[in-house]
Coordinates of N, CA and C in Angstrom, one line a residue:
Chain A
Q1 N -0.6 11.6 -9.3 CA 0.5 10.4 -9.2 C 0.3 9.5 -8.0
K2 N 0.5 8.3 -8.6 CA 0.5 7.1 -7.5 C 1.7 7.6 -6.4
E3 N 1.7 6.8 -5.3 CA 2.4 7.1 -4.5 C 4.0 6.1 -4.6
V4 N 3.3 5.0 -5.0 CA 4.4 4.1 -5.4 C 4.1 3.3 -6.5
E5 N 4.7 3.6 -7.5 CA 4.3 2.8 -9.0 C 5.2 1.4 -9.1
Q6 N 4.4 0.7 -9.7 CA 5.0 -0.5 -10.5 C 4.3 -1.1 -11.7
N7 N 5.2 -1.3 -12.7 CA 4.5 -1.8 -13.8 C 3.6 -3.3 -13.6
S8 N 2.2 -3.3 -13.7 CA 1.4 -4.6 -13.4 C 2.1 -5.7 -13.8
G9 N 2.8 -5.6 -15.0 CA 3.1 -6.8 -15.9 C 1.8 -7.7 -16.4
P10 N 1.8 -8.6 -16.5 CA 2.7 -9.7 -16.4 C 3.9 -9.8 -16.9
L11 N 5.2 -10.0 -16.0 CA 6.6 -10.2 -17.0 C 7.0 -11.4 -16.7
S12 N 7.0 -11.9 -17.9 CA 7.3 -13.3 -18.6 C 8.9 -13.4 -19.0
V13 N 9.6 -14.3 -18.1 CA 11.2 -14.6 -18.3 C 11.2 -16.1 -18.4
P14 N 12.2 -16.4 -19.5 CA 12.6 -17.8 -19.2 C 13.4 -18.6 -18.2
E15 N 13.0 -19.5 -17.8 CA 13.9 -20.0 -16.5 C 15.6 -20.0 -16.6
G16 N 16.4 -19.1 -15.8 CA 17.6 -19.0 -15.8 C 18.0 -17.9 -16.2
A17 N 16.9 -17.0 -16.6 CA 17.0 -15.3 -17.3 C 17.1 -14.6 -15.8
I18 N 17.3 -13.6 -16.1 CA 17.2 -12.3 -14.8 C 16.1 -11.6 -15.3
A19 N 15.3 -11.4 -13.9 CA 14.0 -10.8 -14.0 C 14.5 -9.5 -13.4
S20 N 13.9 -8.3 -14.2 CA 14.1 -6.9 -13.3 C 12.7 -6.4 -13.2
L21 N 12.6 -6.2 -11.9 CA 11.6 -5.5 -11.3 C 11.8 -4.1 -11.2
N22 N 10.9 -3.2 -11.5 CA 11.3 -1.5 -11.3 C 10.1 -1.0 -10.6
C23 N 10.2 0.3 -9.7 CA 9.3 0.4 -8.8 C 10.0 2.3 -8.8
T24 N 9.0 3.1 -8.9 CA 9.4 4.5 -8.3 C 8.4 5.1 -7.3
Y25 N 8.7 6.1 -6.6 CA 8.1 6.5 -5.5 C 8.1 8.1 -5.7
S26 N 7.1 8.8 -4.9 CA 6.8 10.1 -5.2 C 7.2 11.1 -3.7
D27 N 7.5 10.3 -2.8 CA 7.9 11.3 -1.5 C 9.4 11.0 -1.5
R28 N 9.9 12.2 -1.5 CA 11.4 12.5 -1.5 C 11.8 12.1 -0.1
G29 N 10.9 12.2 1.0 CA 11.5 12.0 2.4 C 11.4 10.6 2.8
S30 N 11.1 9.5 1.8 CA 10.9 8.1 2.1 C 12.4 7.7 2.5
Q31 N 12.4 6.8 3.6 CA 13.2 6.4 4.2 C 13.5 5.2 4.1
S32 N 12.7 4.0 3.7 CA 13.1 2.5 4.1 C 12.3 1.9 2.8
F33 N 12.7 0.8 2.1 CA 12.4 0.2 0.8 C 12.5 -1.1 1.0
F34 N 11.6 -1.4 0.6 CA 11.3 -3.2 0.8 C 10.7 -3.8 -0.6
W35 N 10.8 -5.0 -0.8 CA 10.3 -5.9 -1.7 C 9.9 -7.4 -1.1
Y36 N 8.5 -7.2 -1.1 CA 7.8 -8.5 -0.6 C 7.5 -9.6 -2.2
R37 N 7.4 -10.6 -1.6 CA 6.9 -11.6 -2.4 C 5.5 -12.1 -2.0
Q38 N 4.6 -12.3 -3.1 CA 3.4 -13.0 -2.7 C 2.9 -14.1 -3.6
Y39 N 2.8 -15.2 -3.2 CA 2.2 -16.0 -3.9 C 0.5 -16.1 -4.0
S40 N -0.1 -16.6 -4.8 CA -1.4 -16.4 -5.4 C -1.9 -17.2 -4.0
G41 N -2.9 -16.7 -3.2 CA -3.7 -17.0 -2.1 C -3.0 -16.9 -1.0
K42 N -1.8 -16.5 -0.8 CA -1.1 -16.3 0.5 C -0.4 -15.2 0.7
S43 N 0.0 -14.9 2.3 CA 0.1 -13.5 2.4 C 1.8 -12.9 1.9
P44 N 2.0 -11.6 1.8 CA 3.5 -11.2 1.4 C 4.3 -11.5 2.3
E45 N 5.5 -11.8 1.8 CA 6.7 -11.9 2.5 C 7.7 -11.4 2.1
L46 N 8.7 -10.8 3.0 CA 9.7 -10.0 2.6 C 11.1 -10.7 2.0
I47 N 11.4 -10.2 1.0 CA 12.1 -10.7 0.1 C 13.9 -9.9 0.5
M48 N 13.4 -8.5 0.5 CA 15.0 -7.7 0.3 C 14.2 -6.4 1.1
S49 N 15.4 -6.0 2.2 CA 14.9 -4.3 2.6 C 16.2 -3.5 2.3
I50 N 16.2 -2.0 1.7 CA 17.3 -1.7 1.4 C 17.4 -0.4 1.8
Y51 N 18.1 0.4 2.7 CA 17.8 2.0 3.4 C 18.7 2.6 2.5
S52 N 19.8 2.5 1.7 CA 20.9 3.6 1.4 C 21.0 3.2 -0.1
N53 N 21.6 4.5 -0.6 CA 21.8 4.2 -2.3 C 22.6 3.3 -2.6
G54 N 22.6 2.4 -3.6 CA 23.0 1.5 -4.1 C 22.8 0.2 -4.2
D55 N 23.4 -0.8 -4.3 CA 23.2 -2.4 -4.3 C 23.2 -2.8 -3.4
K56 N 22.6 -3.9 -3.2 CA 22.4 -5.0 -1.7 C 22.1 -6.1 -2.4
E57 N 22.8 -7.0 -2.2 CA 22.6 -8.4 -2.6 C 22.4 -9.7 -1.6
D58 N 21.6 -10.6 -1.9 CA 21.4 -11.7 -0.9 C 20.9 -12.7 -1.8
G59 N 21.9 -13.6 -2.0 CA 21.7 -14.8 -3.0 C 21.2 -14.5 -4.3
R60 N 20.3 -14.9 -5.1 CA 20.2 -14.7 -6.2 C 19.5 -13.4 -6.3
F61 N 19.1 -12.3 -5.4 CA 18.4 -11.2 -5.1 C 19.4 -10.0 -5.0
T62 N 19.1 -9.0 -5.7 CA 20.0 -8.0 -5.8 C 18.7 -6.5 -5.7
A63 N 19.0 -5.8 -4.7 CA 17.9 -4.8 -4.8 C 19.2 -3.4 -5.0
Q64 N 17.9 -2.3 -5.9 CA 19.1 -1.0 -6.1 C 18.4 -0.2 -5.8
L65 N 19.0 0.8 -5.1 CA 18.1 2.0 -4.8 C 18.9 3.2 -5.2
N66 N 18.2 4.1 -6.1 CA 18.3 5.5 -6.4 C 17.8 6.4 -6.0
K67 N 17.9 7.3 -4.7 CA 17.1 8.3 -4.0 C 17.1 9.4 -5.0
A68 N 18.0 9.8 -5.6 CA 17.8 11.2 -6.4 C 16.8 10.9 -7.5
S69 N 16.9 9.8 -8.1 CA 15.9 9.3 -9.1 C 14.4 8.9 -8.5
Q70 N 14.4 8.7 -7.2 CA 13.0 8.0 -6.6 C 12.9 6.9 -7.4
Y71 N 13.6 6.0 -7.2 CA 14.0 4.7 -8.1 C 14.2 3.3 -7.3
V72 N 13.8 2.2 -7.4 CA 14.0 1.2 -6.6 C 13.8 0.1 -7.4
S73 N 14.7 -0.9 -7.4 CA 14.4 -2.0 -8.5 C 15.1 -3.3 -7.7
L74 N 14.7 -4.4 -8.3 CA 15.1 -5.9 -7.8 C 15.3 -6.9 -8.9
L75 N 16.6 -6.9 -8.6 CA 16.7 -8.3 -10.2 C 17.0 -9.4 -9.2
I76 N 16.4 -10.5 -10.1 CA 16.4 -12.0 -9.6 C 17.0 -12.7 -10.7
R77 N 18.3 -13.2 -10.3 CA 19.2 -13.9 -11.1 C 18.8 -15.4 -11.2
D78 N 19.0 -15.9 -12.3 CA 19.1 -17.4 -12.5 C 17.3 -17.6 -12.2
S79 N 16.7 -17.0 -12.8 CA 15.0 -17.1 -12.1 C 14.8 -18.9 -12.3
Q80 N 13.8 -19.0 -11.5 CA 13.2 -20.2 -11.7 C 11.6 -20.4 -11.2
P81 N 11.2 -21.5 -11.6 CA 9.4 -21.5 -12.0 C 9.0 -21.1 -10.5
S82 N 9.9 -21.4 -9.4 CA 9.3 -21.0 -7.9 C 9.4 -19.9 -7.7
D83 N 10.1 -18.9 -8.7 CA 9.6 -17.8 -8.4 C 8.9 -16.8 -9.0
S84 N 7.8 -17.6 -9.5 CA 6.6 -16.7 -10.4 C 5.6 -16.5 -9.0
A85 N 5.4 -15.2 -9.0 CA 4.6 -14.7 -7.8 C 4.6 -13.1 -8.1
T86 N 3.5 -12.5 -7.5 CA 3.4 -11.1 -7.5 C 4.5 -10.6 -6.7
Y87 N 5.3 -9.6 -7.2 CA 6.1 -8.9 -6.1 C 5.8 -7.5 -5.9
L88 N 5.7 -7.0 -4.5 CA 5.4 -5.8 -4.1 C 6.3 -4.9 -3.7
C89 N 6.5 -3.7 -4.2 CA 7.8 -2.6 -3.5 C 6.7 -2.0 -2.7
A90 N 7.5 -1.6 -1.6 CA 6.8 -0.9 -0.1 C 7.8 -0.1 0.3
V91 N 7.2 1.3 0.3 CA 7.9 2.4 0.7 C 7.6 2.9 1.9
T92 N 8.4 3.2 2.9 CA 8.2 3.6 4.3 C 8.4 5.3 4.2
T93 N 7.6 6.0 4.3 CA 7.7 7.3 4.3 C 7.4 8.0 5.7
L94 N 7.7 9.4 5.9 CA 7.7 10.0 7.5 C 6.3 10.8 7.3
S95 N 5.9 11.1 6.1 CA 4.7 12.1 6.0 C 3.3 11.4 6.8
G96 N 2.6 11.8 7.3 CA 1.6 11.6 7.9 C 2.3 10.2 9.0
G97 N 2.7 10.4 9.7 CA 3.4 9.3 10.6 C 4.0 8.1 9.8
F98 N 4.9 7.3 10.6 CA 5.6 6.4 9.9 C 4.7 5.5 9.0
K99 N 4.5 5.7 7.5 CA 3.5 4.4 7.2 C 4.3 4.1 5.9
T100 N 3.7 2.6 5.8 CA 4.3 2.1 4.5 C 3.3 1.9 3.2
I101 N 3.8 2.2 2.2 CA 2.8 2.1 0.9 C 3.4 1.2 0.0
F102 N 2.2 0.7 -0.1 CA 2.7 -0.7 -1.1 C 2.3 -0.1 -2.7
G103 N 3.2 -0.7 -3.6 CA 2.6 -0.5 -5.0 C 1.7 -1.6 -5.2
A104 N 1.3 -1.5 -6.6 CA 0.1 -2.5 -7.0 C 0.7 -4.1 -7.2
G105 N 2.1 -4.0 -7.3 CA 2.3 -5.1 -7.6 C 3.0 -5.5 -8.8
T106 N 4.0 -6.2 -9.1 CA 4.2 -6.8 -10.7 C 4.3 -8.3 -10.5
R107 N 3.3 -8.8 -11.5 CA 3.1 -10.6 -11.7 C 4.4 -11.0 -12.5
L108 N 5.2 -11.8 -12.0 CA 6.2 -12.2 -12.5 C 5.8 -13.9 -12.9
F109 N 5.8 -14.5 -14.1 CA 6.1 -15.5 -14.7 C 7.3 -16.0 -15.2
V110 N 7.9 -17.0 -14.5 CA 9.1 -18.0 -14.9 C 8.9 -19.0 -15.6
K111 N 9.0 -19.0 -16.9 CA 8.9 -20.2 -17.9 C 9.9 -21.1 -17.7
A112 N 9.3 -22.6 -17.5 CA 10.4 -23.8 -17.3 C 10.9 -24.1 -18.9
Chain B
D1 N 4.2 -22.0 17.6 CA 5.1 -21.2 16.5 C 4.9 -19.8 16.6
T2 N 6.0 -19.0 16.3 CA 6.0 -17.7 16.3 C 5.6 -17.0 15.0
A3 N 4.8 -16.4 15.5 CA 3.9 -16.1 14.1 C 2.9 -14.7 14.3
V4 N 2.4 -14.1 13.2 CA 1.0 -13.6 13.2 C -0.1 -14.4 12.9
S5 N -1.1 -14.8 13.5 CA -2.2 -15.2 13.2 C -3.6 -14.7 13.3
Q6 N -4.7 -15.2 12.4 CA -5.7 -14.4 12.2 C -6.7 -15.5 12.4
T7 N -8.1 -14.9 12.8 CA -9.3 -15.8 12.8 C -10.6 -14.9 12.5
P8 N -11.3 -15.3 11.6 CA -11.4 -16.9 11.0 C -10.1 -16.6 9.6
K9 N -10.4 -17.6 8.9 CA -9.3 -17.5 7.5 C -10.3 -17.3 6.5
Y10 N -11.6 -17.7 6.5 CA -12.7 -17.4 5.6 C -13.9 -16.8 6.1
L11 N -14.7 -15.7 5.8 CA -15.8 -15.4 6.5 C -16.9 -15.4 5.2
V12 N -18.0 -15.7 5.4 CA -18.9 -15.4 4.3 C -20.1 -14.9 5.1
T13 N -20.9 -13.6 4.8 CA -21.8 -13.1 5.3 C -22.5 -12.3 4.3
Q14 N -23.9 -11.8 5.1 CA -24.7 -11.1 4.0 C -24.5 -9.7 4.6
M15 N -24.9 -9.2 3.7 CA -25.0 -7.6 3.7 C -25.6 -7.0 5.1
G16 N -25.3 -6.0 5.7 CA -25.7 -5.4 6.7 C -25.5 -6.3 7.8
N17 N -24.7 -7.4 7.9 CA -24.3 -8.0 9.0 C -22.9 -7.3 9.7
D18 N -22.8 -7.7 11.1 CA -21.5 -7.4 11.7 C -20.6 -8.6 11.7
K19 N -19.5 -8.3 11.9 CA -18.3 -9.2 11.9 C -17.5 -8.7 12.5
S20 N -16.4 -9.4 13.2 CA -14.9 -9.3 13.6 C -13.9 -10.1 13.6
I21 N -12.7 -9.7 13.0 CA -11.7 -10.6 12.6 C -10.6 -10.4 13.8
K22 N -10.1 -11.3 14.1 CA -8.9 -11.5 15.4 C -7.6 -11.6 14.6
C23 N -6.8 -10.9 15.3 CA -5.2 -10.8 15.2 C -4.5 -10.8 16.3
E24 N -3.5 -12.0 16.1 CA -2.7 -11.9 17.6 C -0.7 -12.3 17.0
Q25 N -0.1 -11.7 17.4 CA 1.1 -11.8 17.5 C 1.9 -11.9 18.5
N26 N 2.8 -13.4 18.2 CA 3.6 -13.4 19.4 C 5.0 -13.5 19.3
L27 N 5.3 -11.9 18.3 CA 6.7 -11.5 18.1 C 7.0 -10.9 19.0
G28 N 6.5 -10.5 20.1 CA 6.8 -9.1 20.8 C 6.9 -7.6 20.4
H29 N 6.6 -7.4 18.9 CA 6.3 -6.3 18.3 C 5.6 -5.4 18.8
D30 N 5.7 -3.9 18.6 CA 4.8 -3.0 19.4 C 4.1 -2.3 18.5
T31 N 4.2 -2.8 17.1 CA 3.0 -2.0 16.2 C 2.7 -3.3 15.5
M32 N 1.2 -2.9 15.4 CA 0.5 -3.7 14.3 C -0.7 -2.7 13.5
Y33 N -0.9 -3.7 12.3 CA -1.5 -2.9 11.3 C -2.9 -3.8 10.5
W34 N -3.6 -3.0 9.9 CA -4.8 -3.7 9.3 C -4.2 -3.4 7.8
Y35 N -4.3 -4.0 6.8 CA -4.3 -3.9 5.6 C -5.6 -4.5 5.1
K36 N -6.3 -3.7 3.5 CA -7.0 -4.5 2.8 C -6.7 -4.8 1.5
Q37 N -6.6 -5.8 1.1 CA -6.0 -6.2 -0.3 C -7.2 -6.6 -1.3
D38 N -7.7 -5.8 -2.3 CA -8.6 -5.8 -2.8 C -8.7 -6.9 -3.8
S39 N -9.5 -7.1 -5.0 CA -9.6 -7.9 -6.1 C -8.5 -7.8 -7.0
K40 N -7.7 -6.4 -7.3 CA -6.7 -6.0 -8.4 C -5.2 -6.4 -7.4
K41 N -5.5 -6.9 -6.4 CA -4.3 -6.9 -5.2 C -3.5 -6.0 -4.7
F42 N -4.2 -4.7 -4.6 CA -3.7 -3.5 -4.2 C -3.8 -3.8 -2.8
L43 N -2.7 -3.6 -1.9 CA -2.6 -3.5 -0.8 C -2.7 -2.4 0.2
K44 N -4.1 -2.3 0.8 CA -3.6 -0.8 1.3 C -4.1 -0.7 3.1
I45 N -3.4 0.1 3.3 CA -3.2 0.2 5.0 C -4.5 1.0 5.5
M46 N -5.1 0.2 6.5 CA -6.3 1.0 7.1 C -6.3 1.8 8.3
F47 N -5.4 0.7 9.2 CA -5.2 1.4 10.5 C -3.9 0.5 11.0
S48 N -3.4 1.6 12.0 CA -2.0 1.1 12.5 C -2.0 1.3 14.0
Y49 N -1.7 0.5 14.9 CA -1.5 0.6 16.3 C 0.0 0.6 16.8
N50 N 0.3 1.6 17.9 CA 1.7 1.2 18.0 C 1.4 1.1 20.0
N51 N 1.5 0.0 20.5 CA 1.5 -0.1 21.8 C 0.3 0.2 22.3
K52 N -1.1 -0.4 21.9 CA -2.3 -0.1 21.7 C -2.8 1.0 21.4
E53 N -1.9 1.9 21.1 CA -2.6 3.6 20.8 C -2.6 3.4 19.0
L54 N -3.8 4.4 18.6 CA -3.9 4.6 17.2 C -3.0 5.3 16.9
I55 N -2.3 5.1 15.8 CA -1.2 6.2 15.0 C -1.6 6.3 13.5
I56 N -2.1 5.5 12.9 CA -2.6 5.6 11.9 C -3.9 5.4 11.3
N57 N -4.6 6.3 11.0 CA -5.9 5.9 10.6 C -6.5 6.3 9.3
E58 N -6.4 5.4 8.3 CA -6.6 5.9 6.6 C -8.3 6.5 6.4
T59 N -8.2 6.8 5.5 CA -9.7 7.3 5.1 C -10.6 6.3 4.7
V60 N -11.0 5.3 6.3 CA -11.7 4.4 6.2 C -13.1 4.7 6.8
P61 N -14.4 4.1 6.3 CA -15.5 4.2 6.6 C -15.5 4.2 8.3
N62 N -16.4 5.0 9.0 CA -16.3 4.5 10.3 C -17.2 3.2 10.8
R63 N -17.6 2.6 9.9 CA -17.8 1.4 10.0 C -16.8 0.3 10.3
F64 N -16.0 0.8 10.2 CA -14.6 0.0 10.7 C -13.9 0.4 11.7
S65 N -14.1 -0.6 13.0 CA -13.3 0.1 14.4 C -12.5 -1.2 14.6
P66 N -10.9 -0.7 15.1 CA -10.3 -1.4 15.3 C -10.3 -1.3 16.9
K67 N -9.9 -2.4 17.3 CA -9.4 -2.5 18.9 C -8.2 -3.0 19.2
S68 N -7.5 -2.8 20.1 CA -6.4 -3.2 20.4 C -6.4 -3.6 22.4
P69 N -6.6 -4.7 22.6 CA -6.8 -5.0 24.1 C -5.2 -4.8 24.7
D70 N -4.5 -4.9 24.1 CA -3.0 -5.5 24.3 C -2.2 -5.2 23.0
K71 N -1.0 -5.3 23.4 CA -0.2 -4.9 21.8 C 0.3 -6.2 21.6
A72 N -0.2 -7.2 21.9 CA -0.4 -8.3 21.0 C -1.2 -8.6 20.6
H73 N -2.4 -7.9 20.5 CA -3.6 -8.5 19.7 C -4.2 -6.9 19.2
L74 N -4.7 -7.3 17.8 CA -5.5 -6.2 17.3 C -6.6 -6.6 16.3
N75 N -7.9 -6.4 16.9 CA -9.1 -6.9 16.1 C -9.8 -5.9 15.3
L76 N -10.5 -6.4 14.5 CA -11.1 -5.5 13.5 C -12.4 -6.0 13.5
H77 N -13.6 -4.8 13.9 CA -14.9 -5.3 13.5 C -15.5 -4.3 12.7
I78 N -16.3 -4.9 12.0 CA -17.0 -4.2 10.9 C -18.2 -4.4 11.1
N79 N -19.0 -3.1 11.0 CA -20.6 -2.8 11.1 C -21.2 -2.6 9.8
S80 N -22.5 -3.2 9.8 CA -23.2 -3.0 8.6 C -22.4 -3.2 7.3
L81 N -22.4 -4.7 7.2 CA -21.2 -5.1 6.1 C -22.0 -4.7 4.7
E82 N -21.2 -4.0 3.5 CA -21.6 -3.9 2.3 C -20.8 -4.6 1.4
L83 N -21.6 -4.9 0.1 CA -20.5 -5.5 -1.2 C -19.2 -5.3 -1.3
G84 N -18.8 -3.9 -1.3 CA -17.5 -3.5 -1.4 C -16.7 -3.6 -0.3
D85 N -17.1 -4.4 1.0 CA -16.0 -4.8 1.9 C -15.4 -6.0 1.6
S86 N -15.9 -6.5 0.6 CA -15.3 -8.1 0.3 C -13.8 -8.1 -0.4
A87 N -12.9 -8.6 0.1 CA -11.5 -8.6 0.1 C -10.8 -9.1 0.9
V88 N -9.7 -9.5 1.2 CA -8.8 -10.0 2.1 C -8.1 -9.2 2.9
Y89 N -8.5 -9.4 4.2 CA -7.8 -8.5 5.3 C -6.8 -9.1 6.1
F90 N -5.3 -8.2 5.7 CA -4.4 -8.7 6.6 C -3.9 -8.0 7.6
C91 N -3.7 -8.9 8.6 CA -3.3 -8.2 9.8 C -1.6 -8.3 9.8
A92 N -1.0 -7.3 10.3 CA 0.9 -7.5 10.0 C 1.3 -6.7 11.5
S93 N 2.6 -6.8 12.0 CA 3.2 -6.5 12.8 C 4.7 -6.2 12.4
S94 N 5.2 -5.4 13.3 CA 6.7 -4.9 13.1 C 7.5 -4.4 14.5
P95 N 8.4 -4.8 14.0 CA 9.6 -4.4 15.5 C 9.5 -2.9 15.4
P96 N 10.1 -2.4 16.7 CA 10.3 -0.9 16.4 C 11.5 -0.4 15.9
G97 N 11.8 0.9 14.8 CA 13.0 0.9 14.0 C 12.7 2.5 13.7
L98 N 13.8 3.2 13.6 CA 13.8 4.4 13.1 C 13.2 4.8 11.8
A99 N 14.4 3.8 11.1 CA 14.1 4.1 9.8 C 12.8 3.3 9.0
G100 N 11.9 2.4 9.9 CA 11.3 1.9 9.6 C 11.4 0.2 9.3
S101 N 10.5 -0.8 9.7 CA 11.2 -2.0 9.8 C 10.3 -2.8 9.0
Q102 N 10.5 -4.0 8.6 CA 9.9 -5.0 7.6 C 8.4 -5.5 8.6
Q103 N 7.3 -5.7 7.9 CA 6.2 -6.0 8.3 C 6.3 -7.6 8.4
Y104 N 5.7 -8.3 9.2 CA 5.2 -9.8 9.3 C 3.8 -9.6 9.2
F105 N 3.4 -10.5 8.1 CA 2.1 -10.6 8.0 C 1.3 -11.9 8.3
G106 N -0.1 -11.9 8.6 CA -0.7 -13.1 8.9 C -1.3 -13.3 7.9
P107 N -2.1 -14.9 8.0 CA -2.5 -15.4 6.6 C -3.5 -14.8 5.7
G108 N -4.0 -14.0 6.5 CA -5.1 -13.0 6.0 C -6.5 -13.9 6.1
T109 N -7.5 -12.9 6.1 CA -9.1 -13.3 6.3 C -9.8 -12.8 4.7
R110 N -10.5 -13.9 4.1 CA -11.3 -13.6 3.1 C -12.7 -13.6 3.5
L111 N -13.0 -12.1 3.1 CA -14.4 -11.8 3.6 C -15.2 -11.6 2.4
T112 N -16.3 -12.2 2.1 CA -17.0 -12.3 1.2 C -18.3 -12.1 1.5
V113 N -18.8 -10.6 1.2 CA -20.4 -10.2 1.7 C -21.3 -10.4 0.3
T114 N -22.2 -11.1 0.8 CA -23.4 -11.5 -0.4 C -24.8 -10.6 -0.2

């Protein structure tokens, strides 16, 4: 079982729709959860961080964490073509030292 | 500019050569990392240093040797390069934080081994 799993996509949504990206993780002791966005040929950049169960909203982005289900998601409202990128879920775990494990990423296409 | 910088941005070399990639951060962070991103875009940690000390060393061939002369620099030296080493290598840094902190990535070094 992979430590952090994401659907590789591509996920295609029309402009203005809600894009829903999902991630599951295997280590119950995981402490911190992040969503990074990576445009083609560029480096990852942080979109959202979440540390406790529930929802966290920042502009058009909402991160949701459910530690009991070992599940974290990212919702993008009013999706724009500029949101087209690969979204990486990252989980920081205590096992083996503080280590951040990245998922393989979900490619999102927002059609104009 | 406040950032994580890497040099070179592109590196094309032949099998068997030795090469180095340099990384510097001026964010005042204590922890620095090297990641490898392969053609399938999977980002995998290689090494992590905290205040010049190695804290994470994943199952990386010993042809890869990181060096941290001070906490602002983390360089990566690769001996006897192989075709499978072709990838994008990202340096990153993070501030201290008990629960884990976000990472700030450099622009990446695209290594092509021919």
